[in-house]
Amino acid sequence: MNLLQEENTQLRGLLRAAPKTGNYKILAAQQLETTIDPFIQEVVLDTGANQSLFVGQPILDAQGVLGQLIQINPLTSRALLITDTRSAIPVQNTRTGERAILVGSGLNNTLYLKHILETTNIQAGDKLVCSGLGGYFPAGYPVGIVKEIKKERGEDFALVVVEPTANLNHHQVLLIWPEQIKK
C-alpha cells in the first residue's frame, strides 16, 4: 500500500507543477529504463511520436527539471538527464538575476556552473531556475541549488557546484513540458 500512496503523492505533485493557463496538452510519462554511469545518464519513457513529442522537449518532476528528450521513437522516447555531461541549461540566479549555463557533471546529483568569474555575486544556497533563453525550458522552473563555490588561487574563474532540485534517483512518472516555447 505504501508504494501506491507514494505514486499518488508523486502524481499530485506533477499536477501542481503543470502549467495552469493556456490550452496545453499535459503529458505524464512512465519511466521504462534508466542508464546511469559516468558517460551516459538517460531514461527511456513510454511515450513517443504517437504523442507528438519533439527532440528538445523538457521533462520535469514536481521539484524541478530532469532533462530533455533526445530521441523520439514511435512508442517510446529517450531523455538526457541534466547530470549527463552533454546537458546544458540556461539558468538564472533568483537572488541576483545573474544568468549562466548549467552543465552536467557525469556524477549523480551534481551539476556545474563553469566559467563563472571569481568576482560574481554567487553563494551557497542560491536557487537557480530556468532563464527561458533558448526557448525549450520553462522560465522560472527550478533547476538546482548552489552547494559550493570552488575558487583556485590565481584563477579568474570559479567552479560552482550545484545540486539538482529534481529527484533524479526516484522518478517513475514524469511530466513532459507540453509545448515548445519559441515559435
CSV table of C-alpha atoms in Angstrom, one decimal:
chain,number,residue,atom,x,y,z
A,1,MET,CA,0.0,0.0,0.0
A,2,ASN,CA,2.9,2.4,0.7
A,3,LEU,CA,4.0,2.1,-3.0
A,4,LEU,CA,0.5,3.1,-4.2
A,5,GLN,CA,0.4,6.1,-1.8
A,6,GLU,CA,3.9,7.2,-2.9
A,7,GLU,CA,2.9,7.1,-6.5
A,8,ASN,CA,-0.3,9.0,-5.7
A,9,THR,CA,1.7,11.7,-3.9
A,10,GLN,CA,4.1,11.9,-6.9
A,11,LEU,CA,1.2,12.3,-9.4
A,12,ARG,CA,-0.4,15.0,-7.3
A,13,GLY,CA,3.0,16.9,-7.2
A,14,LEU,CA,3.2,16.6,-11.0
A,15,LEU,CA,-0.3,18.0,-11.4
A,16,ARG,CA,0.7,21.0,-9.2
A,17,ALA,CA,3.8,21.5,-11.4
A,18,ALA,CA,1.9,21.5,-14.7
A,19,PRO,CA,1.0,24.8,-16.4
A,20,LYS,CA,-2.2,26.3,-15.2
A,21,THR,CA,-3.1,28.6,-18.1
A,22,GLY,CA,-3.4,28.2,-21.9
A,23,ASN,CA,-4.6,25.3,-24.0
A,24,TYR,CA,-1.8,22.9,-23.0
A,25,LYS,CA,-1.8,19.1,-23.5
A,26,ILE,CA,-0.2,17.9,-20.3
A,27,LEU,CA,1.6,14.6,-20.7
A,28,ALA,CA,2.7,12.3,-18.0
A,29,ALA,CA,5.1,9.5,-18.9
A,30,GLN,CA,6.2,6.3,-17.2
A,31,GLN,CA,9.9,5.6,-17.0
A,32,LEU,CA,10.8,2.3,-18.6
A,33,GLU,CA,14.5,2.1,-18.3
A,34,THR,CA,17.4,4.1,-16.8
A,35,THR,CA,21.1,4.2,-17.7
A,36,ILE,CA,23.3,5.9,-15.1
A,37,ASP,CA,27.0,5.8,-15.5
A,38,PRO,CA,29.8,8.5,-15.8
A,39,PHE,CA,29.4,8.5,-19.6
A,40,ILE,CA,25.6,8.2,-20.2
A,41,GLN,CA,22.8,9.4,-18.0
A,42,GLU,CA,19.5,8.8,-19.8
A,43,VAL,CA,16.0,7.4,-19.3
A,44,VAL,CA,13.6,5.7,-21.7
A,45,LEU,CA,9.9,6.8,-21.4
A,46,ASP,CA,6.7,5.1,-22.5
A,47,THR,CA,5.6,7.9,-24.9
A,48,GLY,CA,6.8,8.7,-28.3
A,49,ALA,CA,5.9,10.1,-31.8
A,50,ASN,CA,2.4,8.8,-31.3
A,51,GLN,CA,2.0,11.7,-28.7
A,52,SER,CA,3.5,14.4,-30.9
A,53,LEU,CA,6.7,14.7,-28.9
A,54,PHE,CA,9.8,16.6,-30.2
A,55,VAL,CA,13.5,16.5,-29.6
A,56,GLY,CA,14.5,19.0,-27.0
A,57,GLN,CA,11.2,18.8,-25.1
A,58,PRO,CA,11.9,19.2,-21.3
A,59,ILE,CA,11.0,16.5,-18.8
A,60,LEU,CA,10.2,17.6,-15.2
A,61,ASP,CA,9.2,16.3,-11.9
A,62,ALA,CA,7.3,18.3,-9.2
A,63,GLN,CA,10.6,19.6,-7.8
A,64,GLY,CA,12.5,20.6,-10.9
A,65,VAL,CA,13.9,19.9,-14.4
A,66,LEU,CA,15.1,16.3,-15.0
A,67,GLY,CA,16.3,16.7,-18.6
A,68,GLN,CA,15.1,16.8,-22.2
A,69,LEU,CA,14.1,14.4,-24.9
A,70,ILE,CA,16.9,13.5,-27.3
A,71,GLN,CA,15.3,10.7,-29.4
A,72,ILE,CA,11.7,10.1,-30.4
A,73,ASN,CA,10.6,6.6,-31.5
A,74,PRO,CA,7.1,5.6,-32.5
A,75,LEU,CA,6.1,4.4,-29.0
A,76,THR,CA,9.0,5.4,-26.7
A,77,SER,CA,11.4,8.3,-26.3
A,78,ARG,CA,14.8,8.7,-24.7
A,79,ALA,CA,15.7,11.6,-22.5
A,80,LEU,CA,19.1,13.0,-21.5
A,81,LEU,CA,19.2,13.7,-17.7
A,82,ILE,CA,20.6,17.1,-16.6
A,83,THR,CA,23.5,15.4,-14.9
A,84,ASP,CA,24.8,14.0,-18.2
A,85,THR,CA,28.0,15.8,-19.4
A,86,ARG,CA,26.2,16.6,-22.7
A,87,SER,CA,23.5,18.5,-20.9
A,88,ALA,CA,23.4,22.4,-20.8
A,89,ILE,CA,20.6,24.5,-19.4
A,90,PRO,CA,20.4,28.3,-19.4
A,91,VAL,CA,19.7,29.3,-15.8
A,92,GLN,CA,19.2,32.4,-13.7
A,93,ASN,CA,20.1,33.0,-10.1
A,94,THR,CA,16.8,34.0,-8.3
A,95,ARG,CA,18.7,36.2,-5.8
A,96,THR,CA,20.8,38.2,-8.1
A,97,GLY,CA,19.3,37.8,-11.6
A,98,GLU,CA,22.7,36.6,-13.0
A,99,ARG,CA,22.5,34.3,-15.9
A,100,ALA,CA,24.7,31.3,-16.7
A,101,ILE,CA,24.8,27.9,-18.3
A,102,LEU,CA,24.4,24.9,-16.0
A,103,VAL,CA,26.1,21.7,-17.3
A,104,GLY,CA,26.0,18.1,-16.2
A,105,SER,CA,29.0,16.6,-14.4
A,106,GLY,CA,28.6,13.0,-15.2
A,107,LEU,CA,28.2,12.5,-11.4
A,108,ASN,CA,24.9,11.6,-9.7
A,109,ASN,CA,23.2,14.7,-8.2
A,110,THR,CA,25.9,17.1,-9.2
A,111,LEU,CA,25.8,19.9,-11.7
A,112,TYR,CA,28.3,22.7,-12.5
A,113,LEU,CA,28.3,26.3,-13.4
A,114,LYS,CA,31.6,26.7,-15.3
A,115,HIS,CA,33.4,29.9,-16.3
A,116,ILE,CA,31.9,32.0,-13.6
A,117,LEU,CA,34.1,35.0,-12.8
A,118,GLU,CA,35.6,34.8,-9.4
A,119,THR,CA,34.0,38.2,-8.6
A,120,THR,CA,30.5,37.1,-9.5
A,121,ASN,CA,27.9,37.5,-6.7
A,122,ILE,CA,27.0,33.9,-6.0
A,123,GLN,CA,26.8,32.0,-2.8
A,124,ALA,CA,25.9,28.6,-1.3
A,125,GLY,CA,22.1,28.3,-1.0
A,126,ASP,CA,21.3,30.4,-4.1
A,127,LYS,CA,18.4,29.0,-6.2
A,128,LEU,CA,18.8,28.5,-9.9
A,129,VAL,CA,15.8,28.5,-12.2
A,130,CYS,CA,15.4,28.1,-16.0
A,131,SER,CA,16.0,31.5,-17.6
A,132,GLY,CA,13.8,30.7,-20.6
A,133,LEU,CA,16.6,31.6,-23.0
A,134,GLY,CA,16.9,29.1,-25.8
A,135,GLY,CA,13.2,28.5,-25.9
A,136,TYR,CA,13.0,25.0,-24.6
A,137,PHE,CA,12.9,25.1,-20.8
A,138,PRO,CA,10.1,26.9,-19.0
A,139,ALA,CA,11.3,30.2,-17.5
A,140,GLY,CA,11.3,30.2,-13.7
A,141,TYR,CA,11.1,26.4,-13.2
A,142,PRO,CA,13.5,25.2,-10.5
A,143,VAL,CA,16.8,23.5,-11.6
A,144,GLY,CA,19.2,23.5,-8.7
A,145,ILE,CA,20.7,24.9,-5.5
A,146,VAL,CA,24.3,26.2,-5.2
A,147,LYS,CA,26.2,23.9,-2.8
A,148,GLU,CA,29.8,25.1,-3.1
A,149,ILE,CA,32.0,27.6,-4.9
A,150,LYS,CA,35.5,26.4,-5.7
A,151,LYS,CA,38.0,29.2,-6.3
A,152,GLU,CA,41.6,28.4,-7.2
A,153,ARG,CA,44.3,30.8,-6.3
A,154,GLY,CA,45.5,32.7,-9.4
A,155,GLU,CA,42.5,31.7,-11.5
A,156,ASP,CA,39.9,34.2,-12.8
A,157,PHE,CA,37.1,31.7,-12.8
A,158,ALA,CA,35.3,29.7,-10.1
A,159,LEU,CA,33.7,26.3,-10.4
A,160,VAL,CA,30.2,26.4,-8.8
A,161,VAL,CA,28.8,23.0,-7.6
A,162,VAL,CA,25.0,22.7,-7.8
A,163,GLU,CA,22.6,20.1,-6.5
A,164,PRO,CA,19.6,19.4,-8.7
A,165,THR,CA,16.2,20.2,-7.2
A,166,ALA,CA,14.6,17.3,-9.2
A,167,ASN,CA,14.7,13.9,-7.6
A,168,LEU,CA,17.0,12.2,-10.1
A,169,ASN,CA,17.1,8.9,-8.1
A,170,HIS,CA,13.4,8.3,-7.8
A,171,HIS,CA,11.2,9.3,-10.8
A,172,GLN,CA,8.9,6.7,-12.2
A,173,VAL,CA,6.3,9.1,-13.5
A,174,LEU,CA,7.4,12.3,-15.2
A,175,LEU,CA,5.8,15.4,-16.7
A,176,ILE,CA,6.7,16.2,-20.3
A,177,TRP,CA,6.5,20.0,-20.8
A,178,PRO,CA,3.6,20.5,-23.2
A,179,GLU,CA,4.9,22.8,-25.9
A,180,GLN,CA,8.0,24.4,-27.3
A,181,ILE,CA,8.3,28.0,-26.0
A,182,LYS,CA,9.8,29.5,-29.1
A,183,LYS,CA,7.6,29.5,-32.2
